[in-house]
Amino acid sequence: MEARRITDILRNGQPDETVTVQGWVRTKRELKGFAFLEINDGSSMANLQVILNGDLPDYEPLLKQITTGSSVEAIGLLVPSQGKGQRIELQPSSVRVYGGCDPETYPLQKKRHSFEFLRDIGHLRARTNTLGAVFRVRNACASAIHQFFQERGFLWVHTPLITASDCEGAGELFAVTNLNLKEIPRLENGEIDYSQDFFGKPAYLTVSGQLEAEIMAMSFKDVYTFGPTFRAENSNTSRHLAEFWMIEPEKAFCDLEGDMNLAEDFLKYVFNSVLNTCPEDLEFFNQRIDKTVLATAENIVSNQFERISYTEAVELLLKCDRAFEFPVEWGVDLQSEHERYLAEELFKKPTIVYNYPKDIKAFYMRLNDDGKTVAAMDVLAPKVGEIIGGSQREERLDRLEQRMAEMDIPQEELWWYLDLRRYGTVPHAGFGLGFERLVQFMTGMNNIRDVIPFPRVPLSAEF
């Protein structure tokens, strides 16, 4: 008989049904003539209680094998539970131990463990309540993202992880090479001879799939990427990862307003979907991690987002009686403290700031008629600040060439990007969203390393 997921049994299982359960023992409690097991298979926060009767074959040797952390299979009848907090429990006619677990060395004991400690045992931490809930929410969030775009006819495109240009000049890229690092070939002037490398030129892990998504949008209108990106930023903070996932939709025949509408609809859809899919997990986060998790989600789903221009935002920040760490003036990039003040305290709901100064934004953003600002937008959320960044792209060839020249971006490296403006150019727009930041925001988890199964950070590439 095929095993059923515990979440399905707890919701839909009926007394006198015969079921097979497979999972890991969370707790064992022995009484005279019988024992209680709590079994979990990762499908839900709740465990299934399994009662072993003393008349079970090989009862005594079986009890010795079963310890916290061991993996088991139980086959038997569901019966109404006599205890509080559960509707049904399992009375097995047979129990099999797949893998034992040494109780003396098993690191997950019956006590509260710090998240720092759990990161050191990344191969086991998903068995805890908190990390189990995180990864179920992450899964539901990813599913909702695909559903949102697929329902709207977007094409999912797989953009390359290896790129040959640092087009935004960030300088925080991981190099990809096939050269022998012990004997690096060099030119006469001492520079590395990349002609002998695998791609014949410097190559890097991508920081964004946006430019390639623009290529695909010029054929399919509406596309999105959802995949890993990399940043060699030597930053040991609770908000940075060296490897993270990005969602980047790109929409042809779309302007800045359409981009803002898409971003707002996207966040509302994903939050609403996860609220419906993982209510027990979100309730857990609301009780144990951050008591504002459910209120924050409801704020996203229920409110129309505020929309203000960058200029209006600066004026509001200058008028407020707040002493910010970073002074505000027109032309500076808004810091997290400014963004959180606007969304958290002033408007008390998600806020979209648009039309940023061109000098603090990327070359590909569309220049506005004032010549000073570009058609960029950021979605600011309470508690986190910026969660989405996007723009209408510059579709006019002459303006794009001018911006690239101003920012010293070599046009020969992006000849294909310029070609898109030569052959059937259209207004188009898109945005980027860091997936882990979204999951962190949803769950209230303090550290981004705890919302991805295997975090990659400076000096750490374990598991």
Tab-separated table of C-alpha atoms in Angstrom:
chain	number	residue	atom	x	y	z
A	1	MET	CA	0.000	0.000	0.000
A	2	GLU	CA	1.402	3.393	-1.001
A	3	ALA	CA	2.154	5.690	1.895
A	4	ARG	CA	-0.056	8.761	2.399
A	5	ARG	CA	1.261	12.153	3.371
A	6	ILE	CA	0.594	13.001	6.988
A	7	THR	CA	-0.981	16.338	6.100
A	8	ASP	CA	-3.563	14.467	3.991
A	9	ILE	CA	-4.257	11.963	6.780
A	10	LEU	CA	-4.719	14.692	9.391
A	11	ARG	CA	-7.135	16.615	7.165
A	12	ASN	CA	-9.026	13.841	5.403
A	13	GLY	CA	-8.328	10.534	7.156
A	14	GLN	CA	-11.353	8.713	8.584
A	15	PRO	CA	-11.622	6.144	11.402
A	16	ASP	CA	-11.285	2.496	10.306
A	17	GLU	CA	-9.226	3.457	7.236
A	18	THR	CA	-6.098	1.400	6.690
A	19	VAL	CA	-3.120	3.617	5.895
A	20	THR	CA	0.635	3.437	5.474
A	21	VAL	CA	2.748	6.198	6.996
A	22	GLN	CA	6.465	6.808	6.464
A	23	GLY	CA	8.476	9.440	8.283
A	24	TRP	CA	10.823	10.323	11.111
A	25	VAL	CA	10.197	9.984	14.822
A	26	ARG	CA	9.963	13.339	16.582
A	27	THR	CA	9.267	11.945	20.053
A	28	LYS	CA	8.766	8.593	21.803
A	29	ARG	CA	6.961	8.166	25.126
A	30	GLU	CA	6.823	4.749	26.788
A	31	LEU	CA	4.152	3.617	29.258
A	32	LYS	CA	3.404	0.178	30.652
A	33	GLY	CA	2.323	-2.076	27.799
A	34	PHE	CA	2.257	0.591	25.068
A	35	ALA	CA	4.121	3.587	23.643
A	36	PHE	CA	3.300	6.853	21.887
A	37	LEU	CA	5.243	7.961	18.799
A	38	GLU	CA	4.995	11.318	17.064
A	39	ILE	CA	5.792	10.846	13.358
A	40	ASN	CA	6.509	13.652	10.889
A	41	ASP	CA	7.143	13.404	7.139
A	42	GLY	CA	7.709	17.101	6.397
A	43	SER	CA	4.293	17.637	4.812
A	44	SER	CA	2.865	19.581	7.751
A	45	MET	CA	3.707	21.274	10.991
A	46	ALA	CA	1.650	18.714	12.922
A	47	ASN	CA	2.783	15.171	13.678
A	48	LEU	CA	0.696	12.018	13.462
A	49	GLN	CA	0.405	10.172	16.749
A	50	VAL	CA	1.099	6.440	16.433
A	51	ILE	CA	0.245	4.128	19.340
A	52	LEU	CA	2.261	0.933	19.662
A	53	ASN	CA	0.489	-1.774	21.657
A	54	GLY	CA	2.417	-4.361	23.625
A	55	ASP	CA	0.918	-7.187	21.547
A	56	LEU	CA	2.699	-5.899	18.415
A	57	PRO	CA	5.135	-8.536	17.047
A	58	ASP	CA	8.644	-8.026	18.486
A	59	TYR	CA	7.348	-5.131	20.582
A	60	GLU	CA	10.288	-4.915	23.016
A	61	PRO	CA	13.128	-5.132	20.434
A	62	LEU	CA	11.215	-2.687	18.233
A	63	LEU	CA	10.995	-0.118	21.026
A	64	LYS	CA	14.732	-0.276	21.536
A	65	GLN	CA	15.335	0.404	17.842
A	66	ILE	CA	12.949	3.357	17.716
A	67	THR	CA	14.514	6.585	18.977
A	68	THR	CA	14.071	10.256	18.187
A	69	GLY	CA	15.279	10.822	14.635
A	70	SER	CA	14.888	7.256	13.419
A	71	SER	CA	12.944	6.590	10.211
A	72	VAL	CA	9.949	4.275	10.321
A	73	GLU	CA	7.019	2.902	8.376
A	74	ALA	CA	3.748	2.121	10.135
A	75	ILE	CA	0.770	0.301	8.618
A	76	GLY	CA	-2.547	0.083	10.420
A	77	LEU	CA	-5.968	1.510	11.230
A	78	LEU	CA	-6.881	5.107	11.916
A	79	VAL	CA	-8.931	5.507	15.110
A	80	PRO	CA	-10.501	8.483	16.875
A	81	SER	CA	-7.964	10.045	19.198
A	82	GLN	CA	-8.586	10.091	22.938
A	83	GLY	CA	-6.136	12.914	23.498
A	84	LYS	CA	-6.561	16.652	23.075
A	85	GLY	CA	-5.434	18.567	19.992
A	86	GLN	CA	-5.798	15.740	17.501
A	87	ARG	CA	-8.746	14.191	15.720
A	88	ILE	CA	-7.301	10.818	14.753
A	89	GLU	CA	-4.314	8.629	15.464
A	90	LEU	CA	-2.820	5.459	14.052
A	91	GLN	CA	-2.874	2.005	15.624
A	92	PRO	CA	-0.406	0.002	13.528
A	93	SER	CA	-0.452	-3.724	12.942
A	94	SER	CA	3.118	-3.583	11.681
A	95	VAL	CA	6.048	-1.202	12.148
A	96	ARG	CA	9.340	-1.241	10.300
A	97	VAL	CA	12.453	0.708	11.261
A	98	TYR	CA	14.330	1.817	8.153
A	99	GLY	CA	17.174	3.652	9.835
A	100	GLY	CA	18.143	3.913	13.475
A	101	CYS	CA	19.421	7.069	15.151
A	102	ASP	CA	21.947	7.227	17.983
A	103	PRO	CA	20.224	9.260	20.720
A	104	GLU	CA	23.569	10.142	22.293
A	105	THR	CA	24.952	11.936	19.232
A	106	TYR	CA	21.774	13.100	17.423
A	107	PRO	CA	22.100	16.910	17.523
A	108	LEU	CA	18.360	17.702	17.495
A	109	GLN	CA	17.428	17.217	21.118
A	110	LYS	CA	14.112	18.152	22.740
A	111	LYS	CA	15.017	21.781	23.359
A	112	ARG	CA	15.043	25.076	21.509
A	113	HIS	CA	18.078	25.401	19.235
A	114	SER	CA	19.457	28.712	17.970
A	115	PHE	CA	19.327	29.383	14.234
A	116	GLU	CA	23.095	29.862	14.285
A	117	PHE	CA	23.538	26.337	15.640
A	118	LEU	CA	21.093	24.930	13.094
A	119	ARG	CA	23.076	26.469	10.223
A	120	ASP	CA	26.013	24.305	11.334
A	121	ILE	CA	23.861	21.202	10.845
A	122	GLY	CA	22.273	22.192	7.553
A	123	HIS	CA	21.818	18.526	6.642
A	124	LEU	CA	19.386	18.067	9.552
A	125	ARG	CA	17.862	21.473	10.275
A	126	ALA	CA	14.883	20.976	7.921
A	127	ARG	CA	13.529	18.481	10.480
A	128	THR	CA	12.832	21.291	12.951
A	129	ASN	CA	9.432	22.970	13.121
A	130	THR	CA	10.683	26.381	12.063
A	131	LEU	CA	12.824	25.370	9.096
A	132	GLY	CA	10.214	22.848	7.976
A	133	ALA	CA	7.628	25.633	7.916
A	134	VAL	CA	10.039	27.945	6.063
A	135	PHE	CA	10.620	25.470	3.265
A	136	ARG	CA	6.912	24.666	2.894
A	137	VAL	CA	6.187	28.398	2.555
A	138	ARG	CA	9.076	28.722	0.090
A	139	ASN	CA	7.602	25.903	-1.998
A	140	ALA	CA	4.107	27.417	-1.930
A	141	CYS	CA	5.533	30.815	-2.831
A	142	ALA	CA	7.420	29.407	-5.839
A	143	SER	CA	4.318	27.563	-7.012
A	144	ALA	CA	2.213	30.745	-6.737
A	145	ILE	CA	4.791	32.723	-8.729
A	146	HIS	CA	4.600	30.285	-11.624
A	147	GLN	CA	0.799	30.182	-11.419
A	148	PHE	CA	0.571	33.980	-11.529
A	149	PHE	CA	2.600	34.301	-14.710
A	150	GLN	CA	1.290	31.163	-16.412
A	151	GLU	CA	-2.327	32.258	-15.883
A	152	ARG	CA	-1.469	35.525	-17.632
A	153	GLY	CA	0.177	33.883	-20.618
A	154	PHE	CA	3.796	34.679	-19.734
A	155	LEU	CA	6.503	32.414	-21.158
A	156	TRP	CA	8.995	31.039	-18.633
A	157	VAL	CA	12.465	31.492	-20.113
A	158	HIS	CA	15.726	30.026	-18.865
A	159	THR	CA	18.390	32.688	-19.094
A	160	PRO	CA	22.098	31.760	-18.968
A	161	LEU	CA	23.952	31.393	-15.688
A	162	ILE	CA	27.246	32.188	-17.437
A	163	THR	CA	27.648	35.650	-18.942
A	164	ALA	CA	30.492	37.329	-20.795
A	165	SER	CA	29.849	40.923	-19.741
A	166	ASP	CA	29.532	42.877	-16.531
A	167	CYS	CA	27.019	45.119	-18.249
A	168	GLU	CA	25.986	47.099	-15.168
A	169	GLY	CA	29.547	47.679	-13.982
A	170	ALA	CA	28.825	46.313	-10.529
A	171	GLY	CA	32.179	44.538	-10.348
A	172	GLU	CA	30.794	41.934	-7.938
A	173	LEU	CA	30.829	38.910	-10.211
A	174	PHE	CA	32.186	35.407	-9.742
A	175	ALA	CA	34.667	34.557	-12.476
A	176	VAL	CA	34.171	31.350	-14.476
A	177	THR	CA	37.350	29.922	-15.961
A	178	ASN	CA	38.863	26.737	-17.320
A	179	LEU	CA	42.435	28.035	-17.048
A	180	ASN	CA	45.004	26.289	-14.877
A	181	LEU	CA	45.216	28.687	-11.935
A	182	LYS	CA	48.706	27.419	-11.085
A	183	GLU	CA	50.012	28.349	-14.534
A	184	ILE	CA	47.865	31.199	-15.847
A	185	PRO	CA	48.752	32.072	-19.476
A	186	ARG	CA	49.672	35.711	-19.918
A	187	LEU	CA	50.210	38.160	-22.764
A	188	GLU	CA	53.459	40.062	-23.256
A	189	ASN	CA	52.100	42.981	-21.254
A	190	GLY	CA	51.382	40.665	-18.307
A	191	GLU	CA	47.602	40.576	-18.676
A	192	ILE	CA	45.775	37.238	-18.654
A	193	ASP	CA	45.500	35.620	-22.082
A	194	TYR	CA	41.781	34.845	-22.115
A	195	SER	CA	41.998	33.569	-25.693
A	196	GLN	CA	43.150	30.298	-24.134
A	197	ASP	CA	40.178	30.133	-21.772
A	198	PHE	CA	37.070	28.057	-22.456
A	199	PHE	CA	34.978	30.916	-23.873
A	200	GLY	CA	37.895	32.865	-25.325
A	201	LYS	CA	37.016	35.876	-23.166
A	202	PRO	CA	36.358	36.651	-19.483
A	203	ALA	CA	33.188	34.954	-18.234
A	204	TYR	CA	31.185	35.298	-15.027
A	205	LEU	CA	28.232	33.908	-13.131
A	206	THR	CA	25.207	36.067	-13.856
A	207	VAL	CA	23.837	38.738	-11.533
A	208	SER	CA	20.617	39.070	-13.558
A	209	GLY	CA	18.762	37.534	-16.468
A	210	GLN	CA	17.083	40.803	-17.399
A	211	LEU	CA	18.892	41.642	-20.628
A	212	GLU	CA	18.294	38.160	-22.024
A	213	ALA	CA	14.660	38.366	-20.896
A	214	GLU	CA	14.363	41.540	-22.979
A	215	ILE	CA	15.532	39.535	-26.005
A	216	MET	CA	12.772	36.980	-25.466
A	217	ALA	CA	10.136	39.643	-24.791
A	218	MET	CA	10.854	41.046	-28.261
A	219	SER	CA	9.481	37.783	-29.677
A	220	PHE	CA	6.941	36.570	-27.108
A	221	LYS	CA	5.672	39.860	-25.579
A	222	ASP	CA	5.377	38.620	-21.988
A	223	VAL	CA	8.119	36.490	-20.389
A	224	TYR	CA	9.605	35.841	-16.967
A	225	THR	CA	12.737	34.302	-15.506
A	226	PHE	CA	12.906	32.425	-12.226
A	227	GLY	CA	16.348	31.058	-11.465
A	228	PRO	CA	19.596	31.382	-9.529
A	229	THR	CA	21.797	34.471	-9.694
A	230	PHE	CA	25.131	35.197	-8.047
A	231	ARG	CA	26.871	38.161	-6.451
A	232	ALA	CA	30.441	38.145	-5.129
A	233	GLU	CA	29.681	40.794	-2.537
A	234	ASN	CA	31.800	40.236	0.556
A	235	SER	CA	28.948	41.086	2.878
A	236	ASN	CA	28.263	39.166	6.077
A	237	THR	CA	24.820	40.530	6.892
A	238	SER	CA	21.400	39.066	7.568
A	239	ARG	CA	20.194	40.355	4.162
A	240	HIS	CA	22.858	39.119	1.709
A	241	LEU	CA	23.603	35.829	-0.036
A	242	ALA	CA	26.213	35.009	-2.672
A	243	GLU	CA	23.756	32.689	-4.445
A	244	PHE	CA	20.078	33.580	-4.557
A	245	TRP	CA	17.034	33.211	-6.799
A	246	MET	CA	15.483	36.008	-8.826
A	247	ILE	CA	12.111	36.543	-10.466
A	248	GLU	CA	12.336	38.912	-13.440
A	249	PRO	CA	9.289	39.462	-15.667
A	250	GLU	CA	9.643	41.454	-18.880
A	251	LYS	CA	6.619	42.800	-20.712
A	252	ALA	CA	6.621	44.231	-24.248
A	253	PHE	CA	4.220	47.027	-25.255
A	254	CYS	CA	4.269	48.127	-21.616
A	255	ASP	CA	5.076	51.431	-19.916
A	256	LEU	CA	5.980	52.352	-16.333
A	257	GLU	CA	2.363	52.408	-15.167
A	258	GLY	CA	1.800	48.930	-16.564
A	259	ASP	CA	4.955	47.788	-14.781
A	260	MET	CA	3.699	49.162	-11.459
A	261	ASN	CA	0.322	47.494	-11.976
A	262	LEU	CA	1.994	44.162	-12.687
A	263	ALA	CA	4.177	44.411	-9.571
A	264	GLU	CA	1.213	45.221	-7.328
A	265	ASP	CA	-0.949	42.438	-8.782
A	266	PHE	CA	1.971	40.015	-8.449
A	267	LEU	CA	2.600	40.640	-4.749
A	268	LYS	CA	-1.106	40.490	-3.875
A	269	TYR	CA	-1.569	37.236	-5.775
A	270	VAL	CA	1.442	35.485	-4.236
A	271	PHE	CA	0.671	36.552	-0.670
A	272	ASN	CA	-2.979	35.555	-1.009
A	273	SER	CA	-2.042	32.178	-2.441
A	274	VAL	CA	0.412	31.392	0.371
A	275	LEU	CA	-2.120	32.521	2.999
A	276	ASN	CA	-4.552	29.950	1.588
A	277	THR	CA	-1.967	27.186	1.061
A	278	CYS	CA	0.049	27.385	4.300
A	279	PRO	CA	-2.264	28.793	7.013
A	280	GLU	CA	-0.810	26.611	9.806
A	281	ASP	CA	2.763	27.530	8.932
A	282	LEU	CA	2.020	31.267	8.769
A	283	GLU	CA	0.161	31.031	12.068
A	284	PHE	CA	3.289	29.395	13.554
A	285	PHE	CA	5.473	32.271	12.329
A	286	ASN	CA	2.950	34.739	13.695
A	287	GLN	CA	3.127	33.103	17.148
A	288	ARG	CA	6.801	32.163	17.394
A	289	ILE	CA	8.837	34.403	15.084
A	290	ASP	CA	7.106	37.718	14.380
A	291	LYS	CA	3.630	38.538	15.703
A	292	THR	CA	2.986	40.862	12.745
A	293	VAL	CA	3.357	38.197	10.009
A	294	LEU	CA	-0.378	37.726	9.396
A	295	ALA	CA	-1.154	41.450	9.689
A	296	THR	CA	1.631	42.235	7.209
A	297	ALA	CA	0.291	39.686	4.725
A	298	GLU	CA	-3.218	41.054	5.105
A	299	ASN	CA	-1.877	44.582	4.564
A	300	ILE	CA	-0.349	43.496	1.246
A	301	VAL	CA	-3.468	41.680	0.035
A	302	SER	CA	-6.113	44.204	1.113
A	303	ASN	CA	-4.642	47.631	0.377
A	304	GLN	CA	-4.187	49.548	-2.822
A	305	PHE	CA	-0.498	50.452	-2.911
A	306	GLU	CA	0.433	54.111	-2.441
A	307	ARG	CA	2.218	55.669	-5.444
A	308	ILE	CA	4.441	58.743	-5.199
A	309	SER	CA	7.234	60.168	-7.300
A	310	TYR	CA	10.793	60.215	-6.025
A	311	THR	CA	10.600	64.020	-5.839
A	312	GLU	CA	7.457	63.806	-3.682
A	313	ALA	CA	9.125	61.185	-1.498
A	314	VAL	CA	12.142	63.422	-0.874
A	315	GLU	CA	9.873	66.346	0.012
A	316	LEU	CA	7.972	64.184	2.514
A	317	LEU	CA	11.193	62.921	4.073
A	318	LEU	CA	12.554	66.469	4.395
A	319	LYS	CA	9.348	67.617	6.090
A	320	CYS	CA	9.182	64.814	8.663
A	321	ASP	CA	10.610	65.328	12.138
A	322	ARG	CA	12.865	62.293	11.916
A	323	ALA	CA	16.647	62.445	12.310
A	324	PHE	CA	17.821	59.927	9.729
A	325	GLU	CA	21.284	58.385	9.831
A	326	PHE	CA	21.670	59.183	6.135
A	327	PRO	CA	20.735	62.775	5.199
A	328	VAL	CA	18.103	63.213	2.489
A	329	GLU	CA	18.393	65.481	-0.513
A	330	TRP	CA	17.221	65.298	-4.103
A	331	GLY	CA	19.597	63.137	-6.098
A	332	VAL	CA	20.641	60.649	-3.415
A	333	ASP	CA	19.513	57.053	-3.427
A	334	LEU	CA	16.934	56.292	-0.750
A	335	GLN	CA	18.251	54.154	2.093
A	336	SER	CA	16.378	51.408	3.897
A	337	GLU	CA	15.516	53.746	6.790
A	338	HIS	CA	13.907	56.205	4.355
A	339	GLU	CA	12.005	53.468	2.529
A	340	ARG	CA	10.724	51.915	5.753
A	341	TYR	CA	9.595	55.290	7.091
A	342	LEU	CA	7.498	55.881	3.977
A	343	ALA	CA	5.884	52.423	3.869
A	344	GLU	CA	5.781	51.616	7.576
A	345	GLU	CA	5.057	54.871	9.333
A	346	LEU	CA	3.832	57.465	6.861
A	347	PHE	CA	1.521	55.461	4.572
A	348	LYS	CA	1.364	52.259	6.652
A	349	LYS	CA	1.078	50.125	3.521
A	350	PRO	CA	3.145	49.134	0.462
A	351	THR	CA	4.364	52.192	-1.417
A	352	ILE	CA	5.653	52.530	-4.964
A	353	VAL	CA	8.188	55.296	-5.589
A	354	TYR	CA	8.793	56.141	-9.258
A	355	ASN	CA	10.772	58.496	-11.534
A	356	TYR	CA	14.195	58.350	-9.895
A	357	PRO	CA	17.173	60.606	-10.793
A	358	LYS	CA	18.951	59.179	-13.834
A	359	ASP	CA	22.384	59.487	-12.233
A	360	ILE	CA	21.627	56.809	-9.613
A	361	LYS	CA	20.013	54.314	-11.970
A	362	ALA	CA	21.167	51.870	-14.655
A	363	PHE	CA	21.842	52.757	-18.287
A	364	TYR	CA	18.893	50.776	-19.678
A	365	MET	CA	16.171	52.742	-17.867
A	366	ARG	CA	14.042	55.048	-20.057
A	367	LEU	CA	14.934	58.722	-19.849
A	368	ASN	CA	11.958	60.918	-18.978
A	369	ASP	CA	11.137	64.135	-20.839
A	370	ASP	CA	12.573	66.263	-18.018
A	371	GLY	CA	16.056	64.918	-18.874
A	372	LYS	CA	16.777	64.450	-15.159
A	373	THR	CA	14.811	61.344	-14.194
A	374	VAL	CA	14.222	57.872	-15.561
A	375	ALA	CA	11.067	55.759	-15.603
A	376	ALA	CA	12.151	53.554	-12.699
A	377	MET	CA	10.083	52.304	-9.803
A	378	ASP	CA	10.681	50.564	-6.469
A	379	VAL	CA	8.030	48.808	-4.409
A	380	LEU	CA	8.629	49.530	-0.730
A	381	ALA	CA	7.130	47.246	1.895
A	382	PRO	CA	6.651	47.747	5.625
A	383	LYS	CA	9.395	46.109	7.726
A	384	VAL	CA	11.828	45.538	4.826
A	385	GLY	CA	11.939	48.565	2.549
A	386	GLU	CA	12.558	47.877	-1.129
A	387	ILE	CA	11.271	44.478	-2.213
A	388	ILE	CA	10.857	45.031	-5.982
A	389	GLY	CA	12.903	47.204	-8.332
A	390	GLY	CA	11.930	47.796	-11.936
A	391	SER	CA	11.682	50.213	-14.804
A	392	GLN	CA	10.476	50.948	-18.277
A	393	ARG	CA	13.428	50.178	-20.530
A	394	GLU	CA	14.932	52.655	-22.985
A	395	GLU	CA	13.579	51.563	-26.371
A	396	ARG	CA	14.986	54.519	-28.370
A	397	LEU	CA	18.318	53.674	-29.983
A	398	ASP	CA	19.785	57.173	-29.917
A	399	ARG	CA	18.915	57.730	-26.256
A	400	LEU	CA	20.284	54.331	-25.270
A	401	GLU	CA	23.567	54.940	-27.109
A	402	GLN	CA	23.832	58.332	-25.433
A	403	ARG	CA	23.279	56.852	-21.952
A	404	MET	CA	25.839	54.103	-22.533
A	405	ALA	CA	28.398	56.676	-23.670
A	406	GLU	CA	27.717	58.819	-20.586
A	407	MET	CA	28.269	55.798	-18.319
A	408	ASP	CA	31.324	54.438	-20.187
A	409	ILE	CA	29.600	51.180	-21.120
A	410	PRO	CA	31.255	49.734	-24.250
A	411	GLN	CA	28.681	49.387	-27.002
A	412	GLU	CA	30.552	46.612	-28.807
A	413	GLU	CA	29.901	44.207	-25.909
A	414	LEU	CA	26.169	44.841	-26.098
A	415	TRP	CA	25.766	45.076	-29.872
A	416	TRP	CA	22.899	42.600	-29.714
A	417	TYR	CA	21.111	44.683	-27.071
A	418	LEU	CA	21.327	47.718	-29.364
A	419	ASP	CA	20.078	45.592	-32.271
A	420	LEU	CA	16.810	45.074	-30.390
A	421	ARG	CA	16.283	48.838	-30.791
A	422	ARG	CA	17.111	48.684	-34.517
A	423	TYR	CA	14.790	45.869	-35.483
A	424	GLY	CA	11.214	46.325	-34.346
A	425	THR	CA	11.730	48.132	-31.053
A	426	VAL	CA	8.754	48.589	-28.710
A	427	PRO	CA	8.183	50.175	-25.315
A	428	HIS	CA	8.766	47.497	-22.704
A	429	ALA	CA	9.197	47.217	-18.952
A	430	GLY	CA	9.963	44.763	-16.203
A	431	PHE	CA	11.143	44.321	-12.651
A	432	GLY	CA	13.309	42.140	-10.437
A	433	LEU	CA	12.493	40.505	-7.134
A	434	GLY	CA	14.826	38.534	-4.894
A	435	PHE	CA	13.001	35.319	-4.019
A	436	GLU	CA	14.683	34.856	-0.633
A	437	ARG	CA	13.834	38.443	0.364
A	438	LEU	CA	10.201	37.654	-0.451
A	439	VAL	CA	10.215	34.467	1.642
A	440	GLN	CA	11.956	36.308	4.476
A	441	PHE	CA	9.296	39.022	4.318
A	442	MET	CA	6.467	36.455	4.347
A	443	THR	CA	7.785	34.441	7.283
A	444	GLY	CA	9.262	37.177	9.464
A	445	MET	CA	12.567	35.296	9.633
A	446	ASN	CA	15.352	37.634	10.689
A	447	ASN	CA	18.206	36.136	8.669
A	448	ILE	CA	18.081	35.430	4.936
A	449	ARG	CA	20.349	32.408	5.472
A	450	ASP	CA	17.410	30.679	7.144
A	451	VAL	CA	15.038	30.866	4.164
A	452	ILE	CA	17.219	29.001	1.651
A	453	PRO	CA	18.149	25.341	2.245
A	454	PHE	CA	21.874	25.710	1.599
A	455	PRO	CA	23.056	29.323	2.002
A	456	ARG	CA	26.185	30.442	0.167
A	457	VAL	CA	27.941	33.288	1.972
A	458	PRO	CA	31.553	34.500	2.372
A	459	LEU	CA	33.807	31.726	3.698
A	460	SER	CA	30.951	29.218	3.740
A	461	ALA	CA	29.876	26.741	1.067
A	462	GLU	CA	28.877	23.825	3.252
A	463	PHE	CA	26.420	21.102	2.306
